Short mmCIF file of C-alpha atoms in Angstrom, two decimals:
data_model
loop_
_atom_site.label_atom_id
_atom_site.label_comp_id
_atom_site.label_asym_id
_atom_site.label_seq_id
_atom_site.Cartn_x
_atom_site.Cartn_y
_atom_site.Cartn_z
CA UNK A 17 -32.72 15.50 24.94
CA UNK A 18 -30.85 18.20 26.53
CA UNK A 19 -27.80 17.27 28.75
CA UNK A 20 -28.32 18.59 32.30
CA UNK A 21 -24.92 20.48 33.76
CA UNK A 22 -23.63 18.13 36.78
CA UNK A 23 -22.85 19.27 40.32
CA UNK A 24 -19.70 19.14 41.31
CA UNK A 25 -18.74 17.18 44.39
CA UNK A 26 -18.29 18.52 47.50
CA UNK A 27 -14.52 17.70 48.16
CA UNK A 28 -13.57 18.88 44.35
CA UNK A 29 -15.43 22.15 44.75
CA UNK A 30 -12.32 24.19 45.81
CA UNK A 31 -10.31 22.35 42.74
CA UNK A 32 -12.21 23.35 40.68
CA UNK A 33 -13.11 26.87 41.76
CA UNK A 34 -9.34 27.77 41.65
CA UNK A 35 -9.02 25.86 38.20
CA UNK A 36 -11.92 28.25 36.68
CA UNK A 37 -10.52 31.71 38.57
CA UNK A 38 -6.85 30.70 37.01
CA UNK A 39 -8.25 30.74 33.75
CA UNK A 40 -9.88 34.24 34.03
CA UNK A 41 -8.26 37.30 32.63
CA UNK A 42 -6.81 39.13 35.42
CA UNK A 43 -8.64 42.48 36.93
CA UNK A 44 -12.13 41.15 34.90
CA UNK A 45 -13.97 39.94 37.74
CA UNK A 46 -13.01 43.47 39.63
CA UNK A 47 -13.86 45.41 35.99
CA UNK A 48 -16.91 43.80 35.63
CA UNK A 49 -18.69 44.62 39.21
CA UNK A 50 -17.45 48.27 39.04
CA UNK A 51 -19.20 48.82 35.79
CA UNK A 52 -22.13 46.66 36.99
CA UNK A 53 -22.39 48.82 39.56
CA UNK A 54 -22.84 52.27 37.78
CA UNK A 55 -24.82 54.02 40.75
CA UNK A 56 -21.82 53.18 43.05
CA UNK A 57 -18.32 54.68 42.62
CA UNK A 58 -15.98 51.45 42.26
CA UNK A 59 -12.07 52.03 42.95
CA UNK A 60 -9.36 49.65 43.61
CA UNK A 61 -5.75 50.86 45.32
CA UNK A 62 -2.26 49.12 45.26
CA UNK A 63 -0.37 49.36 48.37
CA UNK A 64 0.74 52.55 47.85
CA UNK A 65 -2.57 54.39 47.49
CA UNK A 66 -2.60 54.86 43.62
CA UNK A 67 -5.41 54.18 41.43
CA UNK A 68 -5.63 50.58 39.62
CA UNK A 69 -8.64 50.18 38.76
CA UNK A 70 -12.44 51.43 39.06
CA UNK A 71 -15.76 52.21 37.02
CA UNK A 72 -16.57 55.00 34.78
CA UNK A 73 -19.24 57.23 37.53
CA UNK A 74 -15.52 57.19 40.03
CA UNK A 75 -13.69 58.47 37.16
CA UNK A 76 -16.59 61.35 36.50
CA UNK A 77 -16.35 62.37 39.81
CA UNK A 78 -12.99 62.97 39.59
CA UNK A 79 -13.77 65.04 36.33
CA UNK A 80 -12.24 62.72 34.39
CA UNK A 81 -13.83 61.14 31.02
CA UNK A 82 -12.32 57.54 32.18
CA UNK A 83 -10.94 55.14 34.15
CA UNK A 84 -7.59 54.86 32.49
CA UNK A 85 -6.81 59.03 33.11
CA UNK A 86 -6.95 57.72 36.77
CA UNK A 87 -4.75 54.88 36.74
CA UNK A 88 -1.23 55.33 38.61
CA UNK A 89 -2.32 58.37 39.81
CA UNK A 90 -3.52 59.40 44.19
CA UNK A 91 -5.93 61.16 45.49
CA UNK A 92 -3.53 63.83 45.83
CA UNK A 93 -3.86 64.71 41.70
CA UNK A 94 -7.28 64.88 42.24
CA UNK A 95 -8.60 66.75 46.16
CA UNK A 96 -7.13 69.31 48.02
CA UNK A 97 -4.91 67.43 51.04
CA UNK A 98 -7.44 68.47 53.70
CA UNK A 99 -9.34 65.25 52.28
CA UNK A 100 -6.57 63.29 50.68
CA UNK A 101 -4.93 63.15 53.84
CA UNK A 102 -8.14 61.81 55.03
CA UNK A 103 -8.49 59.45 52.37
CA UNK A 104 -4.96 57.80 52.76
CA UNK A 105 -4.58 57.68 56.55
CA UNK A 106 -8.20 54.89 55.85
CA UNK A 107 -6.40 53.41 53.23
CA UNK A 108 -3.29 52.87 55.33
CA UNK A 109 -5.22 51.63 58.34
CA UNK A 110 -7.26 49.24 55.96
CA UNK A 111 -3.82 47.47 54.32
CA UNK A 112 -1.70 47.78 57.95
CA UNK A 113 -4.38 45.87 59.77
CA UNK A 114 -6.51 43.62 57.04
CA UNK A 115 -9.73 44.84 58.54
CA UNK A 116 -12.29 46.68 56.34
CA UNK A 117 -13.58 49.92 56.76
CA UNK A 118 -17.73 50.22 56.51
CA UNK A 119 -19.71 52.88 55.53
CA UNK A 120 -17.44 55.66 56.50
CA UNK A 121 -19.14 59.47 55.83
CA UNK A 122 -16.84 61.89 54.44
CA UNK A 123 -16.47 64.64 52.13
CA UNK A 124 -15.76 63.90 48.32
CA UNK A 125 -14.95 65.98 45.77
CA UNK A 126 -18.68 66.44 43.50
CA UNK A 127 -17.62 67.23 39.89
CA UNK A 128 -19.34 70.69 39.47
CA UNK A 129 -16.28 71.76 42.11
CA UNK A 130 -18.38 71.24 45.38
CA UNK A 131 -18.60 68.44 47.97
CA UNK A 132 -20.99 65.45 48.52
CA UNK A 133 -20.98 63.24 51.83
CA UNK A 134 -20.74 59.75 51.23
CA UNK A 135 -20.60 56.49 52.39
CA UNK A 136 -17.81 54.71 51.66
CA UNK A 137 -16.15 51.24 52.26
CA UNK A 138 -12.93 49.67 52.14
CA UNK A 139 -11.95 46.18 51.77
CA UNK A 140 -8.65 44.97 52.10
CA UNK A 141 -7.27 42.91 49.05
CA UNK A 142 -4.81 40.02 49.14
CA UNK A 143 -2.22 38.11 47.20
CA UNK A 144 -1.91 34.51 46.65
CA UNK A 145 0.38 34.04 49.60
CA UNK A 146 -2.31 36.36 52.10
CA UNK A 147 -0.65 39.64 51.87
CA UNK A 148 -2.68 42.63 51.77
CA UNK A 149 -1.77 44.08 48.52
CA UNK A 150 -4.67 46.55 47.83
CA UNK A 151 -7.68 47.42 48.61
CA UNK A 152 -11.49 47.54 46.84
CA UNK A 153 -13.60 50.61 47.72
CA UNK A 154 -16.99 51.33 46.80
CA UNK A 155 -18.89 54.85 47.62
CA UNK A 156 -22.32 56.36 46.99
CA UNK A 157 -24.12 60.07 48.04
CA UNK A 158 -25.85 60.34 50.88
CA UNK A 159 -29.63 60.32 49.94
CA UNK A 160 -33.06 61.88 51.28
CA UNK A 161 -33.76 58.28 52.44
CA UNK A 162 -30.16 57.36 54.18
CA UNK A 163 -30.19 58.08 58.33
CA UNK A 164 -28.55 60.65 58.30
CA UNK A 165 -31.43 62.94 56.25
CA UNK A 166 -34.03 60.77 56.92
CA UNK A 167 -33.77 62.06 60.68
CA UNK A 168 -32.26 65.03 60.11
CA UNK A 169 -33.94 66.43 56.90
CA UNK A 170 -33.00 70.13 58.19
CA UNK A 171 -29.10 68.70 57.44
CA UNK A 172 -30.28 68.20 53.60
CA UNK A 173 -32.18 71.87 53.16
CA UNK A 174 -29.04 73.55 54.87
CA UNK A 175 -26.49 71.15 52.62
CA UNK A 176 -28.16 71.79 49.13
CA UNK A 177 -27.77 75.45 49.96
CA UNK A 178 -24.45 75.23 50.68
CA UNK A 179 -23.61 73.76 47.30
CA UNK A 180 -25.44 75.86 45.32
CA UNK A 181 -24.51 78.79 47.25
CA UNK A 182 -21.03 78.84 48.27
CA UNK A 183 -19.56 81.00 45.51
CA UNK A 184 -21.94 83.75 46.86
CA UNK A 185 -21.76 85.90 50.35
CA UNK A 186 -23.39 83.73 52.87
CA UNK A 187 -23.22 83.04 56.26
CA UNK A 188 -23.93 80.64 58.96
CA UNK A 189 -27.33 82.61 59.24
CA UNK A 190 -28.24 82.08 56.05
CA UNK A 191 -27.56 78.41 56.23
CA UNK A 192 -29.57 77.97 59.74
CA UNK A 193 -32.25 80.24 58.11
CA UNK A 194 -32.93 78.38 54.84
CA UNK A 195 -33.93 74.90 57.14
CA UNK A 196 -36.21 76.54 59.80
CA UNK A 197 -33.73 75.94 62.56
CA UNK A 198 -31.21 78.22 65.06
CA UNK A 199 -28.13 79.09 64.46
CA UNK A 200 -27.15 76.91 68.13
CA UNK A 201 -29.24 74.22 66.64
CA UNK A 202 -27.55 73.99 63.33
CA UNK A 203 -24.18 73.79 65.28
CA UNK A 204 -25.55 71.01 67.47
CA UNK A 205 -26.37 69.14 64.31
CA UNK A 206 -23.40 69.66 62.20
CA UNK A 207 -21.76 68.24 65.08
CA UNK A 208 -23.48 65.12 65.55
CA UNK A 209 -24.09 64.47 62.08
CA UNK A 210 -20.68 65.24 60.41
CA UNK A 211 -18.41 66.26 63.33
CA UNK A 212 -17.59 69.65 62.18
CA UNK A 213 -19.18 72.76 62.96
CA UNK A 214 -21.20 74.79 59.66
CA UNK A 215 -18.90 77.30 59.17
CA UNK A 216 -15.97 74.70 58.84
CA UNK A 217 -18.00 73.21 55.92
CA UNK A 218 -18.43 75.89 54.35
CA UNK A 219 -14.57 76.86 53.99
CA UNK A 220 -14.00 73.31 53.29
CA UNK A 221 -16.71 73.52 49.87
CA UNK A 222 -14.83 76.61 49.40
CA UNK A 223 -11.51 75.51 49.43
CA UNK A 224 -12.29 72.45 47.57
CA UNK A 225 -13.30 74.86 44.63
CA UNK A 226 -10.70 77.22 45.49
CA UNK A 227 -7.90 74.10 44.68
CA UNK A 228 -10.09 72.58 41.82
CA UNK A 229 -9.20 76.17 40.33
CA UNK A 230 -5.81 76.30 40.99
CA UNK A 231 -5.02 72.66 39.50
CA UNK A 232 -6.61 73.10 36.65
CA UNK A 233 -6.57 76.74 35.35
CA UNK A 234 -4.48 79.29 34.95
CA UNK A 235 -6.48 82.47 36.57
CA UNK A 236 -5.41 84.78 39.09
CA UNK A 237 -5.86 84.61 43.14
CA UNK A 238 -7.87 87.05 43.10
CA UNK A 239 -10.27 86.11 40.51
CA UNK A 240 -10.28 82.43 42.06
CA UNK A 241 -10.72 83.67 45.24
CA UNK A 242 -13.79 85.73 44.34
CA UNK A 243 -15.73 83.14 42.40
CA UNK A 244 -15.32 80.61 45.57
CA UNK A 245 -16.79 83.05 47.69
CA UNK A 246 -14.02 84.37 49.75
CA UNK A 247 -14.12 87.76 50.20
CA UNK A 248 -10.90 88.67 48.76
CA UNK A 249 -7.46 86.91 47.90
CA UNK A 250 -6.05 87.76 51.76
CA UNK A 251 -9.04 85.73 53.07
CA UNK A 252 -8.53 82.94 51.04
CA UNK A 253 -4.89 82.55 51.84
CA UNK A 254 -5.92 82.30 55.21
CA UNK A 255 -7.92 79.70 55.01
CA UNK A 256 -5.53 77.80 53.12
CA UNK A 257 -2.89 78.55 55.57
CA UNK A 258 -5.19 77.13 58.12
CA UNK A 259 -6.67 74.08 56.66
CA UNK A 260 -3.89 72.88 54.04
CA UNK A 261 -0.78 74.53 55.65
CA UNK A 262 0.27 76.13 52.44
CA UNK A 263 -0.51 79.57 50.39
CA UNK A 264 -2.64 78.79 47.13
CA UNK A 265 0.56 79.98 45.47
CA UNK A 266 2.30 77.21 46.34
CA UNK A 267 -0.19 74.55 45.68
CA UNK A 268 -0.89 75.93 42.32
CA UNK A 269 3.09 75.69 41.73
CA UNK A 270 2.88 71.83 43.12
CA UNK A 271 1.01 70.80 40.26
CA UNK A 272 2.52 72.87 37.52
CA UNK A 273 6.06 71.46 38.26
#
C-alpha cells in the first residue's frame, strides 16, 4: 500500500519552509517563474538598477537572443534616456521606500525599433536581514481587451498606425484621421489615456528608432534621420536636443567609447 505524504504541523511549518528554501539553488525559484511565464516579460534588478536576472521574451525585447547578454548591464545599454530615466527614477522609488509599484503604463522599447505601452510592476526584493536589495518586475502589452482600448478603441486604430507608420511623412491629421475622430479629440485622449499629447508620441517612436540606429549601426545622420521619419538631419537634432538634451552625435559617441 502506498505511503500517504504527512502534514506538517502547524508550529514546524516555518522550520521547515526555511529548511527546504535553504536547500534550493539560488536565483531557481526567480528563473523558473520568468520562464513559466513566457507571455510576460520577467526582470529582476540589484540595487543599482542593472540586470540580474529575467526570462527569454524580456531579453527579445531588448533585441537580445538571451538573458545572459542582459546581465550586468541598465536600461541605459538598451533605450534612449527619455525612458531610461523613466525607468530608474520607479526603480529608485520602489528600493528607497519598499513599496511596489502596480501596473504602471509606459513606453517600452518593441524590438522591430518602435514602442509598445505596457503595464508594468515592481516589487521590491529583500535580503535575509530585510533590506531591499532588488527588485522583481514583470510587464506585458497593452491588449484590445485591457481598459485602456477596450474604452478607447480609437487609441488602438491611431497607435497601430503610428508604429507602422512612423518612418513615413505623417502627421497628427493622419493619426486623428485613420480612427474616425478630431484632431481636438485625439488630443483630449492622448491626454487622458497616456498623458502626452499625439505629436509628442510620435517624436518619442521616432527617437526611439532614431537611438536604436545610432547604438547599433554605423550609418550616417542623415540616412538615420530619414528612415525614422524626420524630415532631415537638422530636425532630428532638434528633437534630440529637446527630449534627450544631447545631439545624436554625441549619443552615438557614448556607446562607441
Amino acid at each position: 500500500m502506498q505511503m500517504k505524504p504527512t502534514p506538517i504541523a502547524n508550529e514546524a511549518i516555518e522550520e521547515a519552509r526555511s529548511a527546504f528554501l535553504a536547500e534550493l539553488l539560488p536565483g531557481q525559484i526567480v528563473d523558473v517563474v520568468s520562464e513559466a511565464l513566457s507571455d510576460i516579460l520577467c526582470f529582476v534588478k540589484d540595487r543599482e538598477s542593472r540586470f540580474m536576472g529575467g526570462n527569454l521574451a524580456f531579453a527579445q525585447t531588448l533585441g537580445e537572443t538571451s538573458i545572459a547578454s542582459v546581465l550586468g548591464k541598465t536600461d541605459y545599454e538598451f533605450s534612449p534616456d527619455f525612458l531610461a530615466d523613466a525607468f530608474y527614477t520607479d526603480d529608485q522609488k520602489v528600493m528607497s521606500t519598499g513599496e511596489v509599484i502596480r501596473n504602471r503604463i509606459e513606453l517600452v522599447p518593441a524590438s522591430d525599433g518602435s514602442l509598445d505601452w505596457f503595464c508594468t510592476t515592481k516589487i521590491p526584493l529583500r535580503s535575509a536581514e530585510g533590506e531591499v536589495i532588488g527588485l522583481f518586475g514583470y510587464a506585458r502589452i497593452i491588449r484590445d481587451t485591457d481598459t485602456v482600448y477596450a474604452n478607447y478603441p480609437e487609441m488602438h486604430k491611431i497607435v497601430d498606425f503610428v508604429r507602422a507608420n512612423y518612418r513615413k511623412k505623417i502627421s497628427v491629421s493622419d493619426m486623428a484621421s485613420v480612427s474616425g475622430i478630431s484632431v481636438s479629440s485625439q488630443e483630449r485622449l492622448f491626454r487622458k489615456t497616456f498623458g502626452l499629447t499625439p505629436l509628442m508620441y510620435l517624436r518619442k517612436t521616432r527617437l526611439n528608432a532614431a537611438c536604436k540606429l545610432l547604438r547599433d549601426t554605423n550609418r550616417s545622420l542623415a540616412a538615420i534621420a530619414v528612415d525614422c521619419g524626420f524630415n532631415d538631419q537638422t530636425n532630428m537634432t532638434r528633437a534630440f536636443r529637446l527630449e534627450l538634451k544631447i545631439t545624436p552625435m554625441r549619443y552615438r559617441r557614448r556607446f562607441s567609447e
